[in-house]
Amino acid sequence: MKALTNWRYYILLIIAGIATLGIFSVPDDNLSMIDWMKCLLISKAIGVSAFLAYIKLIKIWEKRNLIPELSNLIKEDE
């Protein structure tokens, strides 16, 4: 129950959603080839950046023991 009140989990959920949308999104087919490639590269860069931010936040918050439920879950899987 304590995990529901920890705002850090909600931040991680939002960042994971942004990463998923960025990685799996595809631009509209009605764009010119150059615009299509720009949109594709920008969306993938946003997705990868969000994923890297997600990983970095997990590592920082684990070191400070601010997300103990997630840390325990990760340790159980290892």
XYZ file of C-alpha atoms in Angstrom:
78
model
C 0.000 0.000 0.000
C 2.910 2.300 0.692
C 3.938 2.064 -2.974
C 0.692 3.750 -4.031
C 1.586 6.930 -2.143
C 5.173 7.104 -3.425
C 5.144 9.699 -6.210
C 8.353 8.328 -7.696
C 6.519 5.310 -9.096
C 4.120 7.589 -10.948
C 7.035 9.520 -12.446
C 8.617 6.248 -13.601
C 5.289 5.154 -15.098
C 4.934 8.408 -17.058
C 8.515 8.248 -18.334
C 8.061 4.597 -19.349
C 4.918 5.580 -21.253
C 6.757 8.356 -23.087
C 9.583 5.955 -23.935
C 7.145 3.373 -25.265
C 5.282 5.900 -27.395
C 8.507 7.362 -28.734
C 10.042 4.033 -29.627
C 6.975 2.492 -31.252
C 5.444 5.544 -32.948
C 5.510 5.948 -36.732
C 4.958 9.247 -38.595
C 2.075 9.895 -40.954
C 2.546 8.480 -44.467
C 1.347 11.718 -46.111
C 4.567 13.568 -45.209
C 7.397 14.103 -47.640
C 10.290 11.670 -47.297
C 12.562 14.216 -45.578
C 9.865 15.299 -43.114
C 8.948 11.667 -42.497
C 12.568 10.796 -41.664
C 12.887 13.838 -39.386
C 9.751 12.875 -37.473
C 10.883 9.267 -37.252
C 14.328 10.150 -35.918
C 12.949 12.706 -33.459
C 10.387 10.249 -32.076
C 13.032 7.539 -31.666
C 15.430 9.996 -29.998
C 12.679 10.994 -27.551
C 11.931 7.343 -26.832
C 15.532 6.369 -26.243
C 16.189 9.485 -24.129
C 13.153 8.744 -21.968
C 14.285 5.134 -21.571
C 17.758 6.257 -20.489
C 16.223 8.744 -18.028
C 14.050 5.906 -16.677
C 17.097 3.704 -16.069
C 19.077 6.562 -14.515
C 16.258 7.508 -12.129
C 15.857 3.914 -11.017
C 19.576 3.648 -10.258
C 19.656 6.959 -8.360
C 16.533 6.208 -6.331
C 17.673 2.659 -5.580
C 20.972 3.944 -4.150
C 19.070 6.308 -1.870
C 16.511 3.587 -1.004
C 13.616 5.790 -2.120
C 11.860 3.030 -4.085
C 12.196 0.038 -1.749
C 9.307 -1.965 -3.218
C 10.799 -1.867 -6.716
C 14.274 -2.591 -5.371
C 12.972 -5.665 -3.532
C 11.169 -6.826 -6.661
C 14.338 -6.469 -8.750
C 16.407 -8.354 -6.147
C 13.877 -11.210 -6.068
C 14.207 -11.681 -9.831
C 17.993 -12.002 -9.632
